Short mmCIF file of C-alpha atoms in Angstrom, two decimals:
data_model
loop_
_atom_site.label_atom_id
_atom_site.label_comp_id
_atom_site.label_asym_id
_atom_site.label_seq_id
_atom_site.Cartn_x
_atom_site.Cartn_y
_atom_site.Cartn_z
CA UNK A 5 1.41 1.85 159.75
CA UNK A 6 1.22 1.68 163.75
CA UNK A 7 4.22 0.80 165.68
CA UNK A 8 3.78 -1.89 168.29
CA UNK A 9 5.86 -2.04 171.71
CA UNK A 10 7.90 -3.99 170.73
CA UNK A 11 9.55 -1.11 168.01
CA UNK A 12 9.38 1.18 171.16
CA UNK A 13 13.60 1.98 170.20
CA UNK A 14 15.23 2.90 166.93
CA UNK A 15 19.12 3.38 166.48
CA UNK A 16 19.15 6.96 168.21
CA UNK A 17 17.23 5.66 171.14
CA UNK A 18 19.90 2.88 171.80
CA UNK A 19 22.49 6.24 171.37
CA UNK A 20 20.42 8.50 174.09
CA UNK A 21 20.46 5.49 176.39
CA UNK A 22 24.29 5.25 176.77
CA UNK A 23 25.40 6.72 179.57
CA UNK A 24 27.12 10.15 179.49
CA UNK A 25 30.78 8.89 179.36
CA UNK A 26 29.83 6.34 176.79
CA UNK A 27 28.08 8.93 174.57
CA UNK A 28 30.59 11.18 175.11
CA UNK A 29 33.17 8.49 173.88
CA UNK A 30 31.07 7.98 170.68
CA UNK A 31 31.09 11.48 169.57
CA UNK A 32 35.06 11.01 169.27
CA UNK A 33 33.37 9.32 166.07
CA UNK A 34 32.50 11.94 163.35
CA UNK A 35 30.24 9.38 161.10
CA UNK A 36 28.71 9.18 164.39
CA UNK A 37 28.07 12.96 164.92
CA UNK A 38 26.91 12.94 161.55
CA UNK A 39 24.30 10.07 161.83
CA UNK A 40 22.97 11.71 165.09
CA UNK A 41 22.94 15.25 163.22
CA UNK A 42 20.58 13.82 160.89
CA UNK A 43 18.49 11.69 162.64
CA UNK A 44 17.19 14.75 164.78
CA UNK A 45 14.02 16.56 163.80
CA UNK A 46 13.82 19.85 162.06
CA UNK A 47 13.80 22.30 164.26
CA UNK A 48 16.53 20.49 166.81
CA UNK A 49 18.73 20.15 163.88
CA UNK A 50 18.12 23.92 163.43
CA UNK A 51 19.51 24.96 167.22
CA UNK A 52 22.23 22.96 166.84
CA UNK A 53 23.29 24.27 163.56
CA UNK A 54 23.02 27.77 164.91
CA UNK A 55 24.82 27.16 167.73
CA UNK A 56 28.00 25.07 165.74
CA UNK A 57 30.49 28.40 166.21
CA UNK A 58 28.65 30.03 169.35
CA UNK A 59 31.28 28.81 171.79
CA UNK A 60 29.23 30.47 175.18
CA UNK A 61 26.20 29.15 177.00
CA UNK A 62 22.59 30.08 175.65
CA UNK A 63 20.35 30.74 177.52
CA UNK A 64 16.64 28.78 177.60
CA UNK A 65 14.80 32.33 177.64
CA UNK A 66 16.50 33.27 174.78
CA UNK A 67 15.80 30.14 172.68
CA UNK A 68 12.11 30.13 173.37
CA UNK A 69 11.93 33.56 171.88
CA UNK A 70 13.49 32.00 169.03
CA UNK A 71 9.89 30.43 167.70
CA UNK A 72 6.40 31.73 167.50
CA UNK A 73 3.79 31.14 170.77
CA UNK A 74 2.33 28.03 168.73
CA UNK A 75 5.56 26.41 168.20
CA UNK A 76 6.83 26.51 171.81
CA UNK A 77 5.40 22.72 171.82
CA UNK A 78 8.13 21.70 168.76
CA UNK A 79 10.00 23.74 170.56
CA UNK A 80 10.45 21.90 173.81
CA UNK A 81 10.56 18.10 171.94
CA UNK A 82 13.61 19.81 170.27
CA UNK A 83 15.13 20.93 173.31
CA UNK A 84 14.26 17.45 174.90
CA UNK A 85 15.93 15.69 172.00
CA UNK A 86 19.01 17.53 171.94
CA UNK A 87 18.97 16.52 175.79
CA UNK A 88 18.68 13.09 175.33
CA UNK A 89 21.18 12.99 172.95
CA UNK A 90 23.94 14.92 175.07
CA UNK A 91 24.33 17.30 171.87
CA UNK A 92 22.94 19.88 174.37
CA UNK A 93 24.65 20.52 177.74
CA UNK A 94 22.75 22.11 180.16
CA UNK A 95 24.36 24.20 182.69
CA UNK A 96 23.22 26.79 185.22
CA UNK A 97 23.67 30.32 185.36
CA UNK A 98 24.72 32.68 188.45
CA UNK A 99 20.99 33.38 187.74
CA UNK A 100 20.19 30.24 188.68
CA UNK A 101 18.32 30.13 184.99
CA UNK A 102 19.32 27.33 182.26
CA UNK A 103 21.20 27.53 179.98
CA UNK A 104 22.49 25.49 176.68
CA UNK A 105 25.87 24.71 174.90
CA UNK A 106 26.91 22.11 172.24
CA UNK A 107 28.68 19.31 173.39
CA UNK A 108 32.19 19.82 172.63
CA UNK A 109 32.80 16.93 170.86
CA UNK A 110 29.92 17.21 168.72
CA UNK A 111 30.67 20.65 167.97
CA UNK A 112 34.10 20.16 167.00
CA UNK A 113 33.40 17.44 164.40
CA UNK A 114 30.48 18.70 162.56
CA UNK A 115 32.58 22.03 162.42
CA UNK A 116 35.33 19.88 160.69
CA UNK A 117 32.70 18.56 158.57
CA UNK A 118 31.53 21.17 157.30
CA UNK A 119 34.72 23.04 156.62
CA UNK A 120 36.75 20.62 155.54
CA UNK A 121 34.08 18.34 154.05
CA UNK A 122 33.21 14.58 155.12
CA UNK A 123 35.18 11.32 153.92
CA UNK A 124 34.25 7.90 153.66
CA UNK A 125 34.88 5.29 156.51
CA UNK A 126 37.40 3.29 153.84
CA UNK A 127 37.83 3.50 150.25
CA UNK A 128 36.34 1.14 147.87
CA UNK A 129 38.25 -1.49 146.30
CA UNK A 130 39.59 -0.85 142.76
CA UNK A 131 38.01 -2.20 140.08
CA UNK A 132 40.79 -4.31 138.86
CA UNK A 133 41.33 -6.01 142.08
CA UNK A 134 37.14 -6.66 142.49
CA UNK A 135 35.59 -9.30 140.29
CA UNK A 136 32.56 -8.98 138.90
CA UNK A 137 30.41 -6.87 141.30
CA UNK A 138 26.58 -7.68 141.27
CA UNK A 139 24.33 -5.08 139.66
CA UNK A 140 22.09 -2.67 141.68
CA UNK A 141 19.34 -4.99 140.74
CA UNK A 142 21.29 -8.53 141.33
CA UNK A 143 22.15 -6.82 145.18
CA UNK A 144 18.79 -5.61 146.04
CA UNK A 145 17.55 -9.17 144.89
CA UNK A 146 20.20 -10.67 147.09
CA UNK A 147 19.24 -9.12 149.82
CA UNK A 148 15.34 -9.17 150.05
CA UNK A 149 16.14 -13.23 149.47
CA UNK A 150 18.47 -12.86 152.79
CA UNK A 151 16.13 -10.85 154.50
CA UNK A 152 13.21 -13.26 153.92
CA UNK A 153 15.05 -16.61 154.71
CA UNK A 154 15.66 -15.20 157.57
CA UNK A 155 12.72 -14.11 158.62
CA UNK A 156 11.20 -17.29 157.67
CA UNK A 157 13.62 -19.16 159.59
CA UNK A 158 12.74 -16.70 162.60
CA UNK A 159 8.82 -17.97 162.57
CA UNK A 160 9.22 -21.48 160.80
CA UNK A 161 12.77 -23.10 159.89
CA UNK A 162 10.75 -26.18 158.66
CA UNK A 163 10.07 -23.79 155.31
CA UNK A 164 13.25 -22.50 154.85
CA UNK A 165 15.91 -23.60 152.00
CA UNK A 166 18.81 -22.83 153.45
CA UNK A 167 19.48 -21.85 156.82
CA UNK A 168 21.10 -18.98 158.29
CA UNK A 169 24.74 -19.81 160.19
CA UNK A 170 23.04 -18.06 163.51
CA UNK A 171 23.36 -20.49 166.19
CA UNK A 172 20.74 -22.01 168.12
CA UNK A 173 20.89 -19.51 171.43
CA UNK A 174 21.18 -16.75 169.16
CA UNK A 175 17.85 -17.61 166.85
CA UNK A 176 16.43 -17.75 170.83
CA UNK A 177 17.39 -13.97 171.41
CA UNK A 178 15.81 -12.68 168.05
CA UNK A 179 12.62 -15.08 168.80
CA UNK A 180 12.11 -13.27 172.13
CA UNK A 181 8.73 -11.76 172.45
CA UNK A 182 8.04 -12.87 169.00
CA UNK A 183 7.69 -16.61 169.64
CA UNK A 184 5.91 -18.56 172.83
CA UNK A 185 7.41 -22.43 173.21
CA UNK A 186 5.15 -24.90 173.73
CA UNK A 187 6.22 -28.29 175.05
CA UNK A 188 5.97 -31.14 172.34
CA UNK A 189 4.53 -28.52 169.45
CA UNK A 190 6.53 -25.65 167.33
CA UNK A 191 6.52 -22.62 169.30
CA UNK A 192 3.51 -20.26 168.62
CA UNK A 193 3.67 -16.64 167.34
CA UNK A 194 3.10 -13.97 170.00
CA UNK A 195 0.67 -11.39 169.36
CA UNK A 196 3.87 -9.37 168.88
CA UNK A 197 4.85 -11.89 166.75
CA UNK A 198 2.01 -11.47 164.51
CA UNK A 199 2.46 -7.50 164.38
CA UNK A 200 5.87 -7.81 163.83
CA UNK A 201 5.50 -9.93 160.59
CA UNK A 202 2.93 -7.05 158.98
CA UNK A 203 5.18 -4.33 159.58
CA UNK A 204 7.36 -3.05 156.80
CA UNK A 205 10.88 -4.73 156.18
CA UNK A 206 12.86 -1.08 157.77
CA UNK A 207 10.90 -1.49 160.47
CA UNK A 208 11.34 -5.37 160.98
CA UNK A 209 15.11 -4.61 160.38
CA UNK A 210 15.46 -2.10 163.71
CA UNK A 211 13.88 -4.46 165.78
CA UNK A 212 15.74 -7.67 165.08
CA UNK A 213 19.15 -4.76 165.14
CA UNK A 214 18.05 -3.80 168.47
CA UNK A 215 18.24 -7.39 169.95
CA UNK A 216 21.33 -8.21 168.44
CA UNK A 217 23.14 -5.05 170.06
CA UNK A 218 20.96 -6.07 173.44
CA UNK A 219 22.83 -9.26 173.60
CA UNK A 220 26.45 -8.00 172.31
CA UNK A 221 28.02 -8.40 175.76
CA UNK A 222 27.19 -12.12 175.80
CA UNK A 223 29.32 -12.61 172.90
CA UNK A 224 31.86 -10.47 173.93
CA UNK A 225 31.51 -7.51 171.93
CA UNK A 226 30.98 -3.53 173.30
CA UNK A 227 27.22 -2.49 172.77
CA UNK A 228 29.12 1.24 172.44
CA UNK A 229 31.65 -0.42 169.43
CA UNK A 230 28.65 -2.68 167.85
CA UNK A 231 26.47 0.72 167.28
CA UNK A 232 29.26 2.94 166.43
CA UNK A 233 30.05 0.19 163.52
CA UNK A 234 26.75 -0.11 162.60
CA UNK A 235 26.28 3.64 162.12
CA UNK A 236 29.62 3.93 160.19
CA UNK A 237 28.23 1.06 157.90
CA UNK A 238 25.32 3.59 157.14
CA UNK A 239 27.51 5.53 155.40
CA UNK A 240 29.06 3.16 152.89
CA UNK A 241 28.20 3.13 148.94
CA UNK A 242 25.52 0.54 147.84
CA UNK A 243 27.17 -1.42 145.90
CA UNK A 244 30.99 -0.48 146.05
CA UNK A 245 33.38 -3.36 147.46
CA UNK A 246 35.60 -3.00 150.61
CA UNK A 247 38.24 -5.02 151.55
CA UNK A 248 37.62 -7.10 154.90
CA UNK A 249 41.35 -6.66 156.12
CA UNK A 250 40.33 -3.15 156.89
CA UNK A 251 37.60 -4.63 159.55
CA UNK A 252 38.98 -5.23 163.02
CA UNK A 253 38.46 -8.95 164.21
CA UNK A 254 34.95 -8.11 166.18
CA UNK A 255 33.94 -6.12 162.94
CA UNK A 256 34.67 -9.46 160.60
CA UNK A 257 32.56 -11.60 162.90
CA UNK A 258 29.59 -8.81 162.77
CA UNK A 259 30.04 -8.57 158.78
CA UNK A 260 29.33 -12.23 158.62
CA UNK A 261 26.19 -11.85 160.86
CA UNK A 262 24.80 -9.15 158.49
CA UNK A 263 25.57 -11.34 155.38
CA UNK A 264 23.22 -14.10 156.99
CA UNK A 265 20.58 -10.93 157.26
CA UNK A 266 21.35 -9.25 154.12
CA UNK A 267 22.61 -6.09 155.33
CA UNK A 268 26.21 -6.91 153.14
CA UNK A 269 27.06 -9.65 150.62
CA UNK A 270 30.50 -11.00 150.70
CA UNK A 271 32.72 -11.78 147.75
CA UNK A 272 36.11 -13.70 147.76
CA UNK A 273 38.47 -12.93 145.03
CA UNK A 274 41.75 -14.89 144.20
CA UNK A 275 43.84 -12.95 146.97
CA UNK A 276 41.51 -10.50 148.78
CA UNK A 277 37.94 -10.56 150.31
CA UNK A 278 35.76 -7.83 150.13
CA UNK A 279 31.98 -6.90 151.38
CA UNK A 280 29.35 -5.12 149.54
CA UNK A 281 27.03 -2.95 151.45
CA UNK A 282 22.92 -3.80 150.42
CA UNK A 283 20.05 -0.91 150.50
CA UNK A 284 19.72 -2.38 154.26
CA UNK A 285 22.62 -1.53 155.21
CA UNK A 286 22.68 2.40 153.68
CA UNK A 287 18.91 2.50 155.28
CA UNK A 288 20.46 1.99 158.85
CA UNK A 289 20.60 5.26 159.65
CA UNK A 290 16.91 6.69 157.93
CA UNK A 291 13.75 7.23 160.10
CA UNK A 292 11.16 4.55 160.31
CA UNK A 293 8.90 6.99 158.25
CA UNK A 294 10.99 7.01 155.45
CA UNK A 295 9.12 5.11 152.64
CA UNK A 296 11.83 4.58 150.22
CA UNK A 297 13.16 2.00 152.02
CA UNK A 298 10.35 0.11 151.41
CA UNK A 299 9.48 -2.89 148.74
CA UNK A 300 7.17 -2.42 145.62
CA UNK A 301 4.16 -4.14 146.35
CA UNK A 302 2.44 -6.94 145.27
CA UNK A 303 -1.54 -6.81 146.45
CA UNK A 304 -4.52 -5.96 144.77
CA UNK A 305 -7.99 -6.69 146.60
CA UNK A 306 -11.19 -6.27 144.25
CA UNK A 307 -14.59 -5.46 145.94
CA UNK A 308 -15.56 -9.37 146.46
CA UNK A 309 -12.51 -9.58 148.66
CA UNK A 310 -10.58 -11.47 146.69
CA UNK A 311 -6.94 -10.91 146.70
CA UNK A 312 -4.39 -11.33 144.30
CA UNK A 313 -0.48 -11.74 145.57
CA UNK A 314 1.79 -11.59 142.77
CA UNK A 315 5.36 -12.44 144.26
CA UNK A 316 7.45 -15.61 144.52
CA UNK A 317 7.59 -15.33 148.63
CA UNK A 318 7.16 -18.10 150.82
CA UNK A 319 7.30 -15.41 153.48
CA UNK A 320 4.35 -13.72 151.65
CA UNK A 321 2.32 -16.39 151.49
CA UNK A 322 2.81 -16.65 155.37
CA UNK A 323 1.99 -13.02 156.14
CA UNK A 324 -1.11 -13.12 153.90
CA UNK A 325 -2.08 -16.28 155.63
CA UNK A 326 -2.09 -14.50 159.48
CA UNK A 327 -5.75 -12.57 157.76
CA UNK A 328 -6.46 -14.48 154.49
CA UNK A 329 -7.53 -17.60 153.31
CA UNK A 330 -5.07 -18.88 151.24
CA UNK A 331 -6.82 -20.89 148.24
CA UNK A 332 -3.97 -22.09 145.94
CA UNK A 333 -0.55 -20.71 144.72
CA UNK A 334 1.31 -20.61 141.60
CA UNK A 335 4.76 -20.20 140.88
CA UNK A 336 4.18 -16.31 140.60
CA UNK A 337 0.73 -16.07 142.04
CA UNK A 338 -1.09 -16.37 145.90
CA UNK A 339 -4.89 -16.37 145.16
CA UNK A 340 -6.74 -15.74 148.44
CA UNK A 341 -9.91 -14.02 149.61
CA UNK A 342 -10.62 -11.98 152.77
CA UNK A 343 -13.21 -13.93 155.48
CA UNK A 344 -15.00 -12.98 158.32
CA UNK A 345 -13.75 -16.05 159.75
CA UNK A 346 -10.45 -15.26 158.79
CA UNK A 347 -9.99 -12.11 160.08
CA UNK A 348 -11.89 -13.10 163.07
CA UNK A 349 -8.58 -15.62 163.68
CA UNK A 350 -5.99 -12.43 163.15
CA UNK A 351 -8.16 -10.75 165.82
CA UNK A 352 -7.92 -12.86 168.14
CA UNK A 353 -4.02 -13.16 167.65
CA UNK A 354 -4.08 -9.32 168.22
CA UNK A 355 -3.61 -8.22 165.06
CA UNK A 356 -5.93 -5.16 164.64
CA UNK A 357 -8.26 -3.82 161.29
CA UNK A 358 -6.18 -0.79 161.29
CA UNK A 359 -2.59 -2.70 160.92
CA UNK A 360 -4.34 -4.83 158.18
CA UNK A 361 -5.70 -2.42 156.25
CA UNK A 362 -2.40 -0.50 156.18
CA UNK A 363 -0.46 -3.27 155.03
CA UNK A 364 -2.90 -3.66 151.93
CA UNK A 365 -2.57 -0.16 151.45
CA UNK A 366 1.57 -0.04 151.49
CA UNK A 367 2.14 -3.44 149.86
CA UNK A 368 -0.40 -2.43 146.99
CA UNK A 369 0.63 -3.57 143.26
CA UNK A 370 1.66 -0.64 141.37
CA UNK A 371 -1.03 -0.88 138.88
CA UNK A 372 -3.53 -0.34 141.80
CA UNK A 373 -1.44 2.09 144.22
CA UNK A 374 -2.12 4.77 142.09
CA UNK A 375 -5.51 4.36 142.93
CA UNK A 376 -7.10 6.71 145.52
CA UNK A 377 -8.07 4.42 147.40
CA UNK A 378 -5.55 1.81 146.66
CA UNK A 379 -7.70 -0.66 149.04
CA UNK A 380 -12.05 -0.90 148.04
CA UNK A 381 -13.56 1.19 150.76
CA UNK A 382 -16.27 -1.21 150.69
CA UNK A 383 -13.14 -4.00 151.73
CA UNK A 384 -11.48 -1.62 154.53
CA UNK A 385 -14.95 -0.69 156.07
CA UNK A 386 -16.37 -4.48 156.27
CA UNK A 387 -12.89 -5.26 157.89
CA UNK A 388 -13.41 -2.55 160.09
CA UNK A 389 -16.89 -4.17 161.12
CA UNK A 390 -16.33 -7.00 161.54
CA UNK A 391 -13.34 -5.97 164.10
CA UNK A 392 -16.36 -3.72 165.91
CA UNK A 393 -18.62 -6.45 165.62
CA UNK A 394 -16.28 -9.16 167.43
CA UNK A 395 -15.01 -6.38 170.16
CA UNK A 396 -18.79 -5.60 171.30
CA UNK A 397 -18.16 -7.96 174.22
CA UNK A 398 -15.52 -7.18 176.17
CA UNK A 399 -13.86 -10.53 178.26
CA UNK A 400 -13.34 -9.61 181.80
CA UNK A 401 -12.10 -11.75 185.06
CA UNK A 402 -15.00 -11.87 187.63
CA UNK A 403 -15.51 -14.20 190.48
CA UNK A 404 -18.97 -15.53 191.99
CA UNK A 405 -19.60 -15.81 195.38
CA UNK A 406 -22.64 -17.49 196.63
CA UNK A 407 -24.03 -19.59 200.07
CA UNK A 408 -23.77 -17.05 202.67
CA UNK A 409 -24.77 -17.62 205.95
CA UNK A 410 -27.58 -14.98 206.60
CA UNK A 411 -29.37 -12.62 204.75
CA UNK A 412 -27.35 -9.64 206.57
CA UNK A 413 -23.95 -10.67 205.74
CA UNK A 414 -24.77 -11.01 202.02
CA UNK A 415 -26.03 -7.78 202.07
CA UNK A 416 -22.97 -6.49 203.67
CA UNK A 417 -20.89 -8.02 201.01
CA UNK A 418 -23.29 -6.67 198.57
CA UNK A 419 -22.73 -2.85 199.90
CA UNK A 420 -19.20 -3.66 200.62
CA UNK A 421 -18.39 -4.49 196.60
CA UNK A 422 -20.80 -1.66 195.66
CA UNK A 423 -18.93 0.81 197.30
CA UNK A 424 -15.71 -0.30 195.87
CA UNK A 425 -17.13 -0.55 192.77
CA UNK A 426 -16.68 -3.60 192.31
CA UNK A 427 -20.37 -5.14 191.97
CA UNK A 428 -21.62 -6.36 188.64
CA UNK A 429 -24.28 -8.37 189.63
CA UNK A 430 -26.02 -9.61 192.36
CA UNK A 431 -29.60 -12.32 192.98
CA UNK A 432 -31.18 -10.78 196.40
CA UNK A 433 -33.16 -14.44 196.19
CA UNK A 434 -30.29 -16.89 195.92
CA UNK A 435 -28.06 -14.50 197.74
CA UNK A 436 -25.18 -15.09 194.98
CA UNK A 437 -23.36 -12.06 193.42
CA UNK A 438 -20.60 -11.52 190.82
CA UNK A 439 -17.48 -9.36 191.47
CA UNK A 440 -14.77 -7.63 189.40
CA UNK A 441 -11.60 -9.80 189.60
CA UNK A 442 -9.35 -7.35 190.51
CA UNK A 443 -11.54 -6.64 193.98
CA UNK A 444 -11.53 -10.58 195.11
CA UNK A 445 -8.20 -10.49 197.64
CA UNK A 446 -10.39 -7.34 199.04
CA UNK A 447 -13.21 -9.23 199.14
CA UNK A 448 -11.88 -12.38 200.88
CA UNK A 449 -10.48 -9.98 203.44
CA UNK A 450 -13.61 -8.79 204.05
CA UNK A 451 -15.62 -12.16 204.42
CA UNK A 452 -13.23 -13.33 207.09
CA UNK A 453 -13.59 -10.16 209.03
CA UNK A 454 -17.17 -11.41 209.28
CA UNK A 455 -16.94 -14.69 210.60
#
């Protein structure tokens, strides 16, 4: 599915942004070096595996002859990565030629790592301390219910159950580019807004992650200790307890935020408290393209265009509503159908054929995602037309100038916005012609050099 601007930054993105001494800082971190080690692609996390026990400088030359001629493109994003990410150091040779070494760091605790072996952040709580954990099942259920009342409460608190204990200012933050206020009314989704409900819940997750590490400062928490926790997290079992007196004091006040989002669930027992890390919380550290971190659907669309939504979800119900037209809903059943008038609406809130289609075709019912394709062609190519049909006139600002004094100053305005290219129309009879907006302060100039 596409990504819209507002996803421009995932976890390791927030990491390459740090400045050097902060990144450098982080790598004192091993879960951290490990996170980053994965989270490169292929062929970077080849280099830096083959330089782990080279302890002198590389040189680029050398490297480049390391790949074929039609790799040298994978090649340089590698390089570029590795960069970014301060895992490369670049230094320059009495050759004045570049050259590449692991960051020290980095090289020292993946070589741990790998000789020694990893450990977990904490140990798990024993099993006779714990009281009944929650099932695989019972967590993932916990969560997605988290997740959604959140979300829910993000676009429309007036549906939601039970409310999240985010405070007002911070609900603002998360709302930012999402929402629009609007004096006297409930704000208004953005066309960001719209996009950002259709895309899948990993997805949804980084975004709403990035702008709580954006605003850390304001509550008085390190953006370089909130990421290095949240990476840490990452590596936690699903499902295993760990005590909360382990935590630091900024760490308890994060777990609680994540419990309002799902990421953990926390348990009280009769002398210890404990948190239990969700399938959010492990997925932290996976790449937006990574489809197991996605829900089972719950679509089917038949060739009439009627669409069948079997789930429970308010939120659902919402996010079919941005394209459908909701008809009626059972207790385990939305019953819509796809409109031109419908889908005309998601248009103009910027949602685009392509986005919808793809979330029919990720959120499909099992029974029909087997299909190939999952989606009637004759449904995706009608959706498609009708998005060609409504873009065949393209809205542009223009301005209209008219009354001029003589015929030879409207024809000098006339060549004037023809040879900016500017002119879209002109009437030689009524002496009136129509301008591109962005050439109006140039053509007001001009008219007053006239007079």
């Amino acid at each position: 599915m596409p990504q819209v601007r507002i996803l421009a930054k995932n976890f390791m993105d927030m990491v390459a942004a740090l400045p050097a001494t902060k990144l450098d800082k982080l790598y004192e971190n091993p879960f951290i070096c490990e996170a980053v080690l994965r989270s490169l692609p292929p062929l970077a996390k080849k280099y830096a595996l083959q330089l782990l026990f080279i302890d002198s400088p590389i040189s680029a030359k050398t490297m480049e002859g390391w790949v074929l001629a039609d790799g040298i493109s994978k090649h340089r994003v590698a390089i570029d990565r590795l960069l970014q990410l301060r895992v490369f150091l670049e230094e320059i040779d009495r050759k004045k030629e570049s050259t590449y070494k692991l960051n020290p760091k980095f090289q020292g605790n993946i070589q741990k790592y790998l000789v020694y072996g990893g450990s977990l952040p904490r140990q798990p709580m024993p099993s006779n301390v714990t009281v009944r954990l929650p099932t695989s099942v019972d967590l993932e259920t916990y969560a997605l219910e988290q997740w959604e009342g959140f979300l829910l409460q993000l676009i429309s608190s007036s549906q939601v159950e039970k409310l999240t204990s985010f405070s007002a200012s911070m609900m603002k933050f998360f709302q930012r580019g999402l929402l629009s206020p609007r004096e006297n009314e409930a704000p208004k989704l953005t066309e960001n807004g719209f996009q950002f409900l259709l895309m899948d819940t990993n997805a949804q997750l980084w975004y709403i992650i990035r702008e709580y590490i954006s605003t850390a400062e304001g509550r008085g928490v390190e953006q370089m200790d909130l990421i290095s926790f949240l990476l840490e997290l990452s590596f936690h079992t699903m499902g295993e307890a760990y005590n909360l007196n382990t935590l630091t004091d900024i760490q308890r006040s994060v777990i609680k935020d994540l419990a309002n989002l799902g990421l953990v669930k926390l348990q009280q027992g009769r002398k210890e408290s404990w948190f239990i890390p969700t399938k959010l919380a492990t997925n932290l550290s996976v790449s937006l393209s990574d489809s197991s971190a996605r829900k089972q659907g719950f679509v089917v669309v038949e060739t009439n265009f009627r669409m069948y939504s079997y789930s429970t979800s308010k939120l659902h119900c919402e996010i079919l509503r941005l394209f459908s037209r909701i008809e009626y809903q059972l207790p385990n059943l939305i019953v819509g159908a796809i409109t031109k008038e419908s889908l005309y609406n998601a248009f103009e809130n910027g949602i685009t054929s392509d986005q919808i289609i793809s979330f029919l075709q990720e959120n499909a019912h099992p029974r029909v995602a087997e299909r190939i394709p999952a989606v009637p062609e004759n449904v995706t190519d009608q959706i498609r037309l009708w998005e060609n049909d409504r873009n065949r006139v393209e809205m542009a600002l223009a301005h209209v100038y008219e009354d001029f004094p003589s015929k030879e100053v409207f024809e000098a305005t006339c060549d004037f916005a023809r040879d900016m290219g500017g002119l879209l129309w002109e009437d030689t009879d009524k002496k009136r012609l129509v301008i591109r907006g962005e050439y109006h302060q140039d053509m007001k100039d001009f008219l007053r050099r006239q007079k």
